[in-house]
């Protein structure tokens, strides 16, 4: 294992397509739910403990060697909104391209062949982490961090928020990232023995509703 691989995987410059997505921040800004650093922090904390926890567990399970097709089905079941399922698969397809170029592995090739339209992004990321020699907890950390770094970066563009303030938000949430990564890794590592039903199914209904509305906007800065 090389811990440096985690830095590559979690780097915002890793070409996995995340820069084009706001993680729900764009409609939240439009609705007035995010208007400054304090409200951005509340938004990110909520997203981290719901969608972030689910994604972290899926990634950890994939990194632990669980069947990625079963995990992909489990991700579908935990993503009730068509717009978010489409986004997850689009990001998964881009992540797959980057991962196969960076850490070639037959397991990645097999998943790409089985899901030509893209598997859910956390599942692909977890499999990429495994291909890079990273343990499940590292996969969970990468996903947990990504869950909030995307909205924080988007808020800088959407609100002209000071980048220092956005970075401070991420730092304030460090303890939350630790908890979510640990919880996600613990759940993901139980899947092999207990099945996918042990994966968390935390929900964020407002994120679901705004994602569907945002997908129908005629003009938008971010894809999601």
mmCIF file with all atom_site columns, C-alpha atoms in Angstrom:
data_model
loop_
_atom_site.group_PDB
_atom_site.id
_atom_site.type_symbol
_atom_site.label_atom_id
_atom_site.label_alt_id
_atom_site.label_comp_id
_atom_site.label_asym_id
_atom_site.label_entity_id
_atom_site.label_seq_id
_atom_site.pdbx_PDB_ins_code
_atom_site.Cartn_x
_atom_site.Cartn_y
_atom_site.Cartn_z
_atom_site.occupancy
_atom_site.B_iso_or_equiv
_atom_site.pdbx_formal_charge
_atom_site.auth_seq_id
_atom_site.auth_comp_id
_atom_site.auth_asym_id
_atom_site.auth_atom_id
_atom_site.pdbx_PDB_model_num
ATOM 1   C CA . UNK A 1 1   ? 0.000   0.000   0.000   1.00 0.00 ? 1   UNK A CA 1
ATOM 2   C CA . UNK A 1 2   ? 1.131   3.528   -0.765  1.00 0.00 ? 2   UNK A CA 1
ATOM 3   C CA . UNK A 1 3   ? -0.593  6.237   1.222   1.00 0.00 ? 3   UNK A CA 1
ATOM 4   C CA . UNK A 1 4   ? 0.426   8.631   -1.561  1.00 0.00 ? 4   UNK A CA 1
ATOM 5   C CA . UNK A 1 5   ? -2.217  6.911   -3.714  1.00 0.00 ? 5   UNK A CA 1
ATOM 6   C CA . UNK A 1 6   ? -4.862  8.327   -1.377  1.00 0.00 ? 6   UNK A CA 1
ATOM 7   C CA . UNK A 1 7   ? -3.560  11.828  -2.076  1.00 0.00 ? 7   UNK A CA 1
ATOM 8   C CA . UNK A 1 8   ? -3.862  11.213  -5.811  1.00 0.00 ? 8   UNK A CA 1
ATOM 9   C CA . UNK A 1 9   ? -7.370  9.773   -5.489  1.00 0.00 ? 9   UNK A CA 1
ATOM 10  C CA . UNK A 1 10  ? -8.655  12.579  -3.250  1.00 0.00 ? 10  UNK A CA 1
ATOM 11  C CA . UNK A 1 11  ? -6.960  15.381  -5.186  1.00 0.00 ? 11  UNK A CA 1
ATOM 12  C CA . UNK A 1 12  ? -9.471  17.750  -6.760  1.00 0.00 ? 12  UNK A CA 1
ATOM 13  C CA . UNK A 1 13  ? -7.327  17.727  -9.904  1.00 0.00 ? 13  UNK A CA 1
ATOM 14  C CA . UNK A 1 14  ? -7.808  13.978  -10.381 1.00 0.00 ? 14  UNK A CA 1
ATOM 15  C CA . UNK A 1 15  ? -9.698  13.917  -13.724 1.00 0.00 ? 15  UNK A CA 1
ATOM 16  C CA . UNK A 1 16  ? -12.881 12.309  -12.443 1.00 0.00 ? 16  UNK A CA 1
ATOM 17  C CA . UNK A 1 17  ? -15.269 15.051  -13.547 1.00 0.00 ? 17  UNK A CA 1
ATOM 18  C CA . UNK A 1 18  ? -16.269 16.349  -10.126 1.00 0.00 ? 18  UNK A CA 1
ATOM 19  C CA . UNK A 1 19  ? -15.411 19.964  -10.996 1.00 0.00 ? 19  UNK A CA 1
ATOM 20  C CA . UNK A 1 20  ? -18.563 20.168  -13.148 1.00 0.00 ? 20  UNK A CA 1
ATOM 21  C CA . UNK A 1 21  ? -20.869 19.277  -10.246 1.00 0.00 ? 21  UNK A CA 1
ATOM 22  C CA . UNK A 1 22  ? -21.891 21.337  -7.216  1.00 0.00 ? 22  UNK A CA 1
ATOM 23  C CA . UNK A 1 23  ? -23.269 18.508  -5.092  1.00 0.00 ? 23  UNK A CA 1
ATOM 24  C CA . UNK A 1 24  ? -26.568 20.328  -4.685  1.00 0.00 ? 24  UNK A CA 1
ATOM 25  C CA . UNK A 1 25  ? -24.983 23.664  -3.811  1.00 0.00 ? 25  UNK A CA 1
ATOM 26  C CA . UNK A 1 26  ? -26.249 25.489  -6.910  1.00 0.00 ? 26  UNK A CA 1
ATOM 27  C CA . UNK A 1 27  ? -29.978 24.994  -6.189  1.00 0.00 ? 27  UNK A CA 1
ATOM 28  C CA . UNK A 1 28  ? -29.312 25.569  -2.477  1.00 0.00 ? 28  UNK A CA 1
ATOM 29  C CA . UNK A 1 29  ? -27.739 28.940  -3.285  1.00 0.00 ? 29  UNK A CA 1
ATOM 30  C CA . UNK A 1 30  ? -30.647 29.822  -5.557  1.00 0.00 ? 30  UNK A CA 1
ATOM 31  C CA . UNK A 1 31  ? -33.116 28.960  -2.777  1.00 0.00 ? 31  UNK A CA 1
ATOM 32  C CA . UNK A 1 32  ? -31.202 31.033  -0.225  1.00 0.00 ? 32  UNK A CA 1
ATOM 33  C CA . UNK A 1 33  ? -30.182 28.018  1.873   1.00 0.00 ? 33  UNK A CA 1
ATOM 34  C CA . UNK A 1 34  ? -26.499 28.807  1.247   1.00 0.00 ? 34  UNK A CA 1
ATOM 35  C CA . UNK A 1 35  ? -25.599 32.491  1.415   1.00 0.00 ? 35  UNK A CA 1
ATOM 36  C CA . UNK A 1 36  ? -22.343 32.682  3.388   1.00 0.00 ? 36  UNK A CA 1
ATOM 37  C CA . UNK A 1 37  ? -19.687 30.533  5.054   1.00 0.00 ? 37  UNK A CA 1
ATOM 38  C CA . UNK A 1 38  ? -21.894 29.678  8.047   1.00 0.00 ? 38  UNK A CA 1
ATOM 39  C CA . UNK A 1 39  ? -24.768 28.391  5.931   1.00 0.00 ? 39  UNK A CA 1
ATOM 40  C CA . UNK A 1 40  ? -22.333 26.582  3.637   1.00 0.00 ? 40  UNK A CA 1
ATOM 41  C CA . UNK A 1 41  ? -20.971 24.758  6.679   1.00 0.00 ? 41  UNK A CA 1
ATOM 42  C CA . UNK A 1 42  ? -24.463 23.693  7.760   1.00 0.00 ? 42  UNK A CA 1
ATOM 43  C CA . UNK A 1 43  ? -25.232 22.477  4.249   1.00 0.00 ? 43  UNK A CA 1
ATOM 44  C CA . UNK A 1 44  ? -21.990 20.505  4.011   1.00 0.00 ? 44  UNK A CA 1
ATOM 45  C CA . UNK A 1 45  ? -22.452 18.947  7.441   1.00 0.00 ? 45  UNK A CA 1
ATOM 46  C CA . UNK A 1 46  ? -25.928 17.735  6.502   1.00 0.00 ? 46  UNK A CA 1
ATOM 47  C CA . UNK A 1 47  ? -24.756 16.364  3.179   1.00 0.00 ? 47  UNK A CA 1
ATOM 48  C CA . UNK A 1 48  ? -21.798 14.637  4.794   1.00 0.00 ? 48  UNK A CA 1
ATOM 49  C CA . UNK A 1 49  ? -23.882 12.765  7.368   1.00 0.00 ? 49  UNK A CA 1
ATOM 50  C CA . UNK A 1 50  ? -26.487 11.608  4.839   1.00 0.00 ? 50  UNK A CA 1
ATOM 51  C CA . UNK A 1 51  ? -25.358 11.170  1.236   1.00 0.00 ? 51  UNK A CA 1
ATOM 52  C CA . UNK A 1 52  ? -21.725 11.181  2.366   1.00 0.00 ? 52  UNK A CA 1
ATOM 53  C CA . UNK A 1 53  ? -22.199 8.363   4.851   1.00 0.00 ? 53  UNK A CA 1
ATOM 54  C CA . UNK A 1 54  ? -23.961 6.165   2.306   1.00 0.00 ? 54  UNK A CA 1
ATOM 55  C CA . UNK A 1 55  ? -21.283 6.828   -0.309  1.00 0.00 ? 55  UNK A CA 1
ATOM 56  C CA . UNK A 1 56  ? -18.451 6.208   2.158   1.00 0.00 ? 56  UNK A CA 1
ATOM 57  C CA . UNK A 1 57  ? -19.882 2.816   3.111   1.00 0.00 ? 57  UNK A CA 1
ATOM 58  C CA . UNK A 1 58  ? -20.337 1.806   -0.537  1.00 0.00 ? 58  UNK A CA 1
ATOM 59  C CA . UNK A 1 59  ? -16.767 2.800   -1.354  1.00 0.00 ? 59  UNK A CA 1
ATOM 60  C CA . UNK A 1 60  ? -15.393 0.954   1.675   1.00 0.00 ? 60  UNK A CA 1
ATOM 61  C CA . UNK A 1 61  ? -17.304 -2.200  0.745   1.00 0.00 ? 61  UNK A CA 1
ATOM 62  C CA . UNK A 1 62  ? -15.938 -2.067  -2.810  1.00 0.00 ? 62  UNK A CA 1
ATOM 63  C CA . UNK A 1 63  ? -12.412 -1.535  -1.490  1.00 0.00 ? 63  UNK A CA 1
ATOM 64  C CA . UNK A 1 64  ? -12.920 -4.531  0.827   1.00 0.00 ? 64  UNK A CA 1
ATOM 65  C CA . UNK A 1 65  ? -13.515 -6.761  -2.196  1.00 0.00 ? 65  UNK A CA 1
ATOM 66  C CA . UNK A 1 66  ? -17.307 -7.085  -2.153  1.00 0.00 ? 66  UNK A CA 1
ATOM 67  C CA . UNK A 1 67  ? -19.131 -7.743  -5.425  1.00 0.00 ? 67  UNK A CA 1
ATOM 68  C CA . UNK A 1 68  ? -19.309 -4.333  -7.161  1.00 0.00 ? 68  UNK A CA 1
ATOM 69  C CA . UNK A 1 69  ? -22.447 -5.305  -9.095  1.00 0.00 ? 69  UNK A CA 1
ATOM 70  C CA . UNK A 1 70  ? -24.319 -6.047  -5.867  1.00 0.00 ? 70  UNK A CA 1
ATOM 71  C CA . UNK A 1 71  ? -23.029 -2.788  -4.449  1.00 0.00 ? 71  UNK A CA 1
ATOM 72  C CA . UNK A 1 72  ? -24.140 -0.921  -7.558  1.00 0.00 ? 72  UNK A CA 1
ATOM 73  C CA . UNK A 1 73  ? -27.652 -2.315  -7.112  1.00 0.00 ? 73  UNK A CA 1
ATOM 74  C CA . UNK A 1 74  ? -27.542 -1.311  -3.450  1.00 0.00 ? 74  UNK A CA 1
ATOM 75  C CA . UNK A 1 75  ? -26.520 2.213   -4.482  1.00 0.00 ? 75  UNK A CA 1
ATOM 76  C CA . UNK A 1 76  ? -29.493 2.368   -6.856  1.00 0.00 ? 76  UNK A CA 1
ATOM 77  C CA . UNK A 1 77  ? -31.828 1.370   -4.027  1.00 0.00 ? 77  UNK A CA 1
ATOM 78  C CA . UNK A 1 78  ? -30.412 4.154   -1.856  1.00 0.00 ? 78  UNK A CA 1
ATOM 79  C CA . UNK A 1 79  ? -30.728 6.781   -4.597  1.00 0.00 ? 79  UNK A CA 1
ATOM 80  C CA . UNK A 1 80  ? -34.472 7.184   -5.160  1.00 0.00 ? 80  UNK A CA 1
ATOM 81  C CA . UNK A 1 81  ? -34.244 10.221  -7.463  1.00 0.00 ? 81  UNK A CA 1
ATOM 82  C CA . UNK A 1 82  ? -33.603 9.563   -11.188 1.00 0.00 ? 82  UNK A CA 1
ATOM 83  C CA . UNK A 1 83  ? -31.573 12.773  -11.577 1.00 0.00 ? 83  UNK A CA 1
ATOM 84  C CA . UNK A 1 84  ? -29.120 11.729  -8.855  1.00 0.00 ? 84  UNK A CA 1
ATOM 85  C CA . UNK A 1 85  ? -28.836 8.178   -10.185 1.00 0.00 ? 85  UNK A CA 1
ATOM 86  C CA . UNK A 1 86  ? -27.930 9.614   -13.579 1.00 0.00 ? 86  UNK A CA 1
ATOM 87  C CA . UNK A 1 87  ? -25.355 11.940  -12.032 1.00 0.00 ? 87  UNK A CA 1
ATOM 88  C CA . UNK A 1 88  ? -23.826 9.123   -9.955  1.00 0.00 ? 88  UNK A CA 1
ATOM 89  C CA . UNK A 1 89  ? -23.413 6.936   -13.030 1.00 0.00 ? 89  UNK A CA 1
ATOM 90  C CA . UNK A 1 90  ? -22.056 9.773   -15.152 1.00 0.00 ? 90  UNK A CA 1
ATOM 91  C CA . UNK A 1 91  ? -19.457 10.517  -12.494 1.00 0.00 ? 91  UNK A CA 1
ATOM 92  C CA . UNK A 1 92  ? -18.779 6.809   -12.127 1.00 0.00 ? 92  UNK A CA 1
ATOM 93  C CA . UNK A 1 93  ? -18.078 6.518   -15.838 1.00 0.00 ? 93  UNK A CA 1
ATOM 94  C CA . UNK A 1 94  ? -15.607 9.387   -15.697 1.00 0.00 ? 94  UNK A CA 1
ATOM 95  C CA . UNK A 1 95  ? -14.007 7.985   -12.533 1.00 0.00 ? 95  UNK A CA 1
ATOM 96  C CA . UNK A 1 96  ? -13.666 4.631   -14.283 1.00 0.00 ? 96  UNK A CA 1
ATOM 97  C CA . UNK A 1 97  ? -11.772 6.217   -17.187 1.00 0.00 ? 97  UNK A CA 1
ATOM 98  C CA . UNK A 1 98  ? -9.374  7.950   -14.822 1.00 0.00 ? 98  UNK A CA 1
ATOM 99  C CA . UNK A 1 99  ? -8.926  4.903   -12.586 1.00 0.00 ? 99  UNK A CA 1
ATOM 100 C CA . UNK A 1 100 ? -8.223  2.475   -15.438 1.00 0.00 ? 100 UNK A CA 1
ATOM 101 C CA . UNK A 1 101 ? -5.587  4.830   -16.812 1.00 0.00 ? 101 UNK A CA 1
ATOM 102 C CA . UNK A 1 102 ? -3.993  5.329   -13.394 1.00 0.00 ? 102 UNK A CA 1
ATOM 103 C CA . UNK A 1 103 ? -4.262  1.905   -11.728 1.00 0.00 ? 103 UNK A CA 1
ATOM 104 C CA . UNK A 1 104 ? -5.026  -0.689  -14.455 1.00 0.00 ? 104 UNK A CA 1
ATOM 105 C CA . UNK A 1 105 ? -6.791  -3.704  -12.985 1.00 0.00 ? 105 UNK A CA 1
ATOM 106 C CA . UNK A 1 106 ? -8.937  -6.546  -14.393 1.00 0.00 ? 106 UNK A CA 1
ATOM 107 C CA . UNK A 1 107 ? -11.581 -5.818  -11.745 1.00 0.00 ? 107 UNK A CA 1
ATOM 108 C CA . UNK A 1 108 ? -12.042 -2.312  -13.133 1.00 0.00 ? 108 UNK A CA 1
ATOM 109 C CA . UNK A 1 109 ? -12.227 -3.702  -16.677 1.00 0.00 ? 109 UNK A CA 1
ATOM 110 C CA . UNK A 1 110 ? -14.875 -6.229  -15.615 1.00 0.00 ? 110 UNK A CA 1
ATOM 111 C CA . UNK A 1 111 ? -17.054 -3.581  -13.967 1.00 0.00 ? 111 UNK A CA 1
ATOM 112 C CA . UNK A 1 112 ? -16.709 -1.278  -16.964 1.00 0.00 ? 112 UNK A CA 1
ATOM 113 C CA . UNK A 1 113 ? -17.860 -4.117  -19.240 1.00 0.00 ? 113 UNK A CA 1
ATOM 114 C CA . UNK A 1 114 ? -20.782 -5.013  -16.981 1.00 0.00 ? 114 UNK A CA 1
ATOM 115 C CA . UNK A 1 115 ? -21.909 -1.389  -16.570 1.00 0.00 ? 115 UNK A CA 1
ATOM 116 C CA . UNK A 1 116 ? -21.060 0.326   -19.878 1.00 0.00 ? 116 UNK A CA 1
ATOM 117 C CA . UNK A 1 117 ? -23.259 3.307   -18.991 1.00 0.00 ? 117 UNK A CA 1
ATOM 118 C CA . UNK A 1 118 ? -21.391 3.730   -15.719 1.00 0.00 ? 118 UNK A CA 1
ATOM 119 C CA . UNK A 1 119 ? -21.592 2.297   -12.220 1.00 0.00 ? 119 UNK A CA 1
ATOM 120 C CA . UNK A 1 120 ? -22.297 4.505   -9.224  1.00 0.00 ? 120 UNK A CA 1
ATOM 121 C CA . UNK A 1 121 ? -19.316 6.718   -8.511  1.00 0.00 ? 121 UNK A CA 1
ATOM 122 C CA . UNK A 1 122 ? -18.640 5.578   -4.890  1.00 0.00 ? 122 UNK A CA 1
ATOM 123 C CA . UNK A 1 123 ? -18.517 1.952   -6.029  1.00 0.00 ? 123 UNK A CA 1
ATOM 124 C CA . UNK A 1 124 ? -16.033 2.789   -8.788  1.00 0.00 ? 124 UNK A CA 1
ATOM 125 C CA . UNK A 1 125 ? -13.957 4.898   -6.413  1.00 0.00 ? 125 UNK A CA 1
ATOM 126 C CA . UNK A 1 126 ? -13.821 2.053   -3.898  1.00 0.00 ? 126 UNK A CA 1
ATOM 127 C CA . UNK A 1 127 ? -12.715 -0.379  -6.575  1.00 0.00 ? 127 UNK A CA 1
ATOM 128 C CA . UNK A 1 128 ? -10.116 2.131   -7.741  1.00 0.00 ? 128 UNK A CA 1
ATOM 129 C CA . UNK A 1 129 ? -8.840  2.425   -4.163  1.00 0.00 ? 129 UNK A CA 1
ATOM 130 C CA . UNK A 1 130 ? -8.516  -1.358  -3.989  1.00 0.00 ? 130 UNK A CA 1
ATOM 131 C CA . UNK A 1 131 ? -6.634  -1.363  -7.318  1.00 0.00 ? 131 UNK A CA 1
ATOM 132 C CA . UNK A 1 132 ? -4.298  1.270   -5.862  1.00 0.00 ? 132 UNK A CA 1
ATOM 133 C CA . UNK A 1 133 ? -3.629  -0.910  -2.806  1.00 0.00 ? 133 UNK A CA 1
ATOM 134 C CA . UNK A 1 134 ? -5.599  1.265   -0.382  1.00 0.00 ? 134 UNK A CA 1
ATOM 135 C CA . UNK A 1 135 ? -7.638  -0.144  2.529   1.00 0.00 ? 135 UNK A CA 1
ATOM 136 C CA . UNK A 1 136 ? -11.422 0.371   2.916   1.00 0.00 ? 136 UNK A CA 1
ATOM 137 C CA . UNK A 1 137 ? -11.027 3.210   5.417   1.00 0.00 ? 137 UNK A CA 1
ATOM 138 C CA . UNK A 1 138 ? -8.970  5.227   2.944   1.00 0.00 ? 138 UNK A CA 1
ATOM 139 C CA . UNK A 1 139 ? -11.697 4.782   0.323   1.00 0.00 ? 139 UNK A CA 1
ATOM 140 C CA . UNK A 1 140 ? -14.258 5.982   2.864   1.00 0.00 ? 140 UNK A CA 1
ATOM 141 C CA . UNK A 1 141 ? -12.119 9.011   3.681   1.00 0.00 ? 141 UNK A CA 1
ATOM 142 C CA . UNK A 1 142 ? -11.728 9.960   0.012   1.00 0.00 ? 142 UNK A CA 1
ATOM 143 C CA . UNK A 1 143 ? -15.479 9.826   -0.552  1.00 0.00 ? 143 UNK A CA 1
ATOM 144 C CA . UNK A 1 144 ? -16.349 11.646  2.680   1.00 0.00 ? 144 UNK A CA 1
ATOM 145 C CA . UNK A 1 145 ? -13.994 14.486  1.845   1.00 0.00 ? 145 UNK A CA 1
ATOM 146 C CA . UNK A 1 146 ? -15.232 14.697  -1.738  1.00 0.00 ? 146 UNK A CA 1
ATOM 147 C CA . UNK A 1 147 ? -18.819 14.931  -0.504  1.00 0.00 ? 147 UNK A CA 1
ATOM 148 C CA . UNK A 1 148 ? -18.162 18.358  0.987   1.00 0.00 ? 148 UNK A CA 1
ATOM 149 C CA . UNK A 1 149 ? -15.200 19.662  -1.010  1.00 0.00 ? 149 UNK A CA 1
ATOM 150 C CA . UNK A 1 150 ? -17.351 19.778  -4.153  1.00 0.00 ? 150 UNK A CA 1
ATOM 151 C CA . UNK A 1 151 ? -20.039 22.059  -2.675  1.00 0.00 ? 151 UNK A CA 1
ATOM 152 C CA . UNK A 1 152 ? -17.413 24.199  -0.947  1.00 0.00 ? 152 UNK A CA 1
ATOM 153 C CA . UNK A 1 153 ? -15.546 24.759  -4.211  1.00 0.00 ? 153 UNK A CA 1
ATOM 154 C CA . UNK A 1 154 ? -18.795 25.441  -6.071  1.00 0.00 ? 154 UNK A CA 1
ATOM 155 C CA . UNK A 1 155 ? -19.832 28.033  -3.466  1.00 0.00 ? 155 UNK A CA 1
ATOM 156 C CA . UNK A 1 156 ? -16.729 30.063  -4.256  1.00 0.00 ? 156 UNK A CA 1
ATOM 157 C CA . UNK A 1 157 ? -17.957 30.454  -7.833  1.00 0.00 ? 157 UNK A CA 1
ATOM 158 C CA . UNK A 1 158 ? -21.654 30.748  -7.054  1.00 0.00 ? 158 UNK A CA 1
ATOM 159 C CA . UNK A 1 159 ? -21.376 33.323  -4.265  1.00 0.00 ? 159 UNK A CA 1
ATOM 160 C CA . UNK A 1 160 ? -17.968 34.840  -4.944  1.00 0.00 ? 160 UNK A CA 1
ATOM 161 C CA . UNK A 1 161 ? -17.205 33.439  -1.506  1.00 0.00 ? 161 UNK A CA 1
ATOM 162 C CA . UNK A 1 162 ? -13.687 34.046  -0.253  1.00 0.00 ? 162 UNK A CA 1
ATOM 163 C CA . UNK A 1 163 ? -11.717 30.829  -0.971  1.00 0.00 ? 163 UNK A CA 1
ATOM 164 C CA . UNK A 1 164 ? -10.109 31.133  2.467   1.00 0.00 ? 164 UNK A CA 1
ATOM 165 C CA . UNK A 1 165 ? -13.558 31.005  4.072   1.00 0.00 ? 165 UNK A CA 1
ATOM 166 C CA . UNK A 1 166 ? -14.535 27.978  1.985   1.00 0.00 ? 166 UNK A CA 1
ATOM 167 C CA . UNK A 1 167 ? -11.356 26.182  3.012   1.00 0.00 ? 167 UNK A CA 1
ATOM 168 C CA . UNK A 1 168 ? -12.034 27.069  6.645   1.00 0.00 ? 168 UNK A CA 1
ATOM 169 C CA . UNK A 1 169 ? -15.420 25.352  6.325   1.00 0.00 ? 169 UNK A CA 1
ATOM 170 C CA . UNK A 1 170 ? -13.672 22.128  5.284   1.00 0.00 ? 170 UNK A CA 1
ATOM 171 C CA . UNK A 1 171 ? -11.275 22.439  8.216   1.00 0.00 ? 171 UNK A CA 1
ATOM 172 C CA . UNK A 1 172 ? -14.143 22.990  10.670  1.00 0.00 ? 172 UNK A CA 1
ATOM 173 C CA . UNK A 1 173 ? -15.714 19.741  9.458   1.00 0.00 ? 173 UNK A CA 1
ATOM 174 C CA . UNK A 1 174 ? -12.580 17.631  9.951   1.00 0.00 ? 174 UNK A CA 1
ATOM 175 C CA . UNK A 1 175 ? -13.981 15.804  12.989  1.00 0.00 ? 175 UNK A CA 1
ATOM 176 C CA . UNK A 1 176 ? -17.202 15.079  11.096  1.00 0.00 ? 176 UNK A CA 1
ATOM 177 C CA . UNK A 1 177 ? -15.202 13.662  8.193   1.00 0.00 ? 177 UNK A CA 1
ATOM 178 C CA . UNK A 1 178 ? -13.405 11.379  10.652  1.00 0.00 ? 178 UNK A CA 1
ATOM 179 C CA . UNK A 1 179 ? -16.683 10.098  12.091  1.00 0.00 ? 179 UNK A CA 1
ATOM 180 C CA . UNK A 1 180 ? -18.358 9.531   8.739   1.00 0.00 ? 180 UNK A CA 1
ATOM 181 C CA . UNK A 1 181 ? -15.296 7.775   7.290   1.00 0.00 ? 181 UNK A CA 1
ATOM 182 C CA . UNK A 1 182 ? -15.037 5.509   10.327  1.00 0.00 ? 182 UNK A CA 1
ATOM 183 C CA . UNK A 1 183 ? -18.759 4.703   10.304  1.00 0.00 ? 183 UNK A CA 1
ATOM 184 C CA . UNK A 1 184 ? -18.741 4.105   6.571   1.00 0.00 ? 184 UNK A CA 1
ATOM 185 C CA . UNK A 1 185 ? -15.664 1.862   6.728   1.00 0.00 ? 185 UNK A CA 1
ATOM 186 C CA . UNK A 1 186 ? -17.143 -0.160  9.595   1.00 0.00 ? 186 UNK A CA 1
ATOM 187 C CA . UNK A 1 187 ? -20.389 -0.727  7.681   1.00 0.00 ? 187 UNK A CA 1
ATOM 188 C CA . UNK A 1 188 ? -18.585 -1.485  4.423   1.00 0.00 ? 188 UNK A CA 1
ATOM 189 C CA . UNK A 1 189 ? -16.391 -4.124  6.008   1.00 0.00 ? 189 UNK A CA 1
ATOM 190 C CA . UNK A 1 190 ? -19.476 -5.951  7.359   1.00 0.00 ? 190 UNK A CA 1
ATOM 191 C CA . UNK A 1 191 ? -20.993 -6.442  3.914   1.00 0.00 ? 191 UNK A CA 1
ATOM 192 C CA . UNK A 1 192 ? -18.989 -9.554  3.038   1.00 0.00 ? 192 UNK A CA 1
ATOM 193 C CA . UNK A 1 193 ? -20.361 -11.434 6.050   1.00 0.00 ? 193 UNK A CA 1
ATOM 194 C CA . UNK A 1 194 ? -23.799 -9.852  6.451   1.00 0.00 ? 194 UNK A CA 1
ATOM 195 C CA . UNK A 1 195 ? -24.866 -8.645  3.016   1.00 0.00 ? 195 UNK A CA 1
ATOM 196 C CA . UNK A 1 196 ? -25.665 -5.235  1.573   1.00 0.00 ? 196 UNK A CA 1
ATOM 197 C CA . UNK A 1 197 ? -28.556 -4.628  3.969   1.00 0.00 ? 197 UNK A CA 1
ATOM 198 C CA . UNK A 1 198 ? -26.027 -3.531  6.608   1.00 0.00 ? 198 UNK A CA 1
ATOM 199 C CA . UNK A 1 199 ? -25.101 -0.529  4.465   1.00 0.00 ? 199 UNK A CA 1
ATOM 200 C CA . UNK A 1 200 ? -26.542 2.759   5.773   1.00 0.00 ? 200 UNK A CA 1
ATOM 201 C CA . UNK A 1 201 ? -29.509 4.273   3.959   1.00 0.00 ? 201 UNK A CA 1
ATOM 202 C CA . UNK A 1 202 ? -29.453 7.807   5.348   1.00 0.00 ? 202 UNK A CA 1
ATOM 203 C CA . UNK A 1 203 ? -31.595 10.170  3.294   1.00 0.00 ? 203 UNK A CA 1
ATOM 204 C CA . UNK A 1 204 ? -31.688 13.886  2.522   1.00 0.00 ? 204 UNK A CA 1
ATOM 205 C CA . UNK A 1 205 ? -35.116 14.520  0.956   1.00 0.00 ? 205 UNK A CA 1
ATOM 206 C CA . UNK A 1 206 ? -34.453 18.199  0.253   1.00 0.00 ? 206 UNK A CA 1
ATOM 207 C CA . UNK A 1 207 ? -31.339 17.297  -1.739  1.00 0.00 ? 207 UNK A CA 1
ATOM 208 C CA . UNK A 1 208 ? -33.437 14.804  -3.714  1.00 0.00 ? 208 UNK A CA 1
ATOM 209 C CA . UNK A 1 209 ? -36.166 17.346  -4.465  1.00 0.00 ? 209 UNK A CA 1
ATOM 210 C CA . UNK A 1 210 ? -33.815 20.127  -5.484  1.00 0.00 ? 210 UNK A CA 1
ATOM 211 C CA . UNK A 1 211 ? -31.764 17.745  -7.645  1.00 0.00 ? 211 UNK A CA 1
ATOM 212 C CA . UNK A 1 212 ? -34.839 16.930  -9.741  1.00 0.00 ? 212 UNK A CA 1
ATOM 213 C CA . UNK A 1 213 ? -35.736 20.605  -10.056 1.00 0.00 ? 213 UNK A CA 1
ATOM 214 C CA . UNK A 1 214 ? -32.159 21.601  -10.916 1.00 0.00 ? 214 UNK A CA 1
ATOM 215 C CA . UNK A 1 215 ? -31.963 18.988  -13.681 1.00 0.00 ? 215 UNK A CA 1
ATOM 216 C CA . UNK A 1 216 ? -34.796 20.821  -15.476 1.00 0.00 ? 216 UNK A CA 1
ATOM 217 C CA . UNK A 1 217 ? -33.222 24.291  -15.297 1.00 0.00 ? 217 UNK A CA 1
ATOM 218 C CA . UNK A 1 218 ? -32.695 25.670  -18.827 1.00 0.00 ? 218 UNK A CA 1
ATOM 219 C CA . UNK A 1 219 ? -29.569 27.547  -17.705 1.00 0.00 ? 219 UNK A CA 1
ATOM 220 C CA . UNK A 1 220 ? -27.206 26.403  -14.972 1.00 0.00 ? 220 UNK A CA 1
ATOM 221 C CA . UNK A 1 221 ? -23.553 26.750  -14.093 1.00 0.00 ? 221 UNK A CA 1
ATOM 222 C CA . UNK A 1 222 ? -23.084 23.164  -12.837 1.00 0.00 ? 222 UNK A CA 1
ATOM 223 C CA . UNK A 1 223 ? -24.311 19.830  -14.161 1.00 0.00 ? 223 UNK A CA 1
ATOM 224 C CA . UNK A 1 224 ? -25.770 18.959  -10.757 1.00 0.00 ? 224 UNK A CA 1
#
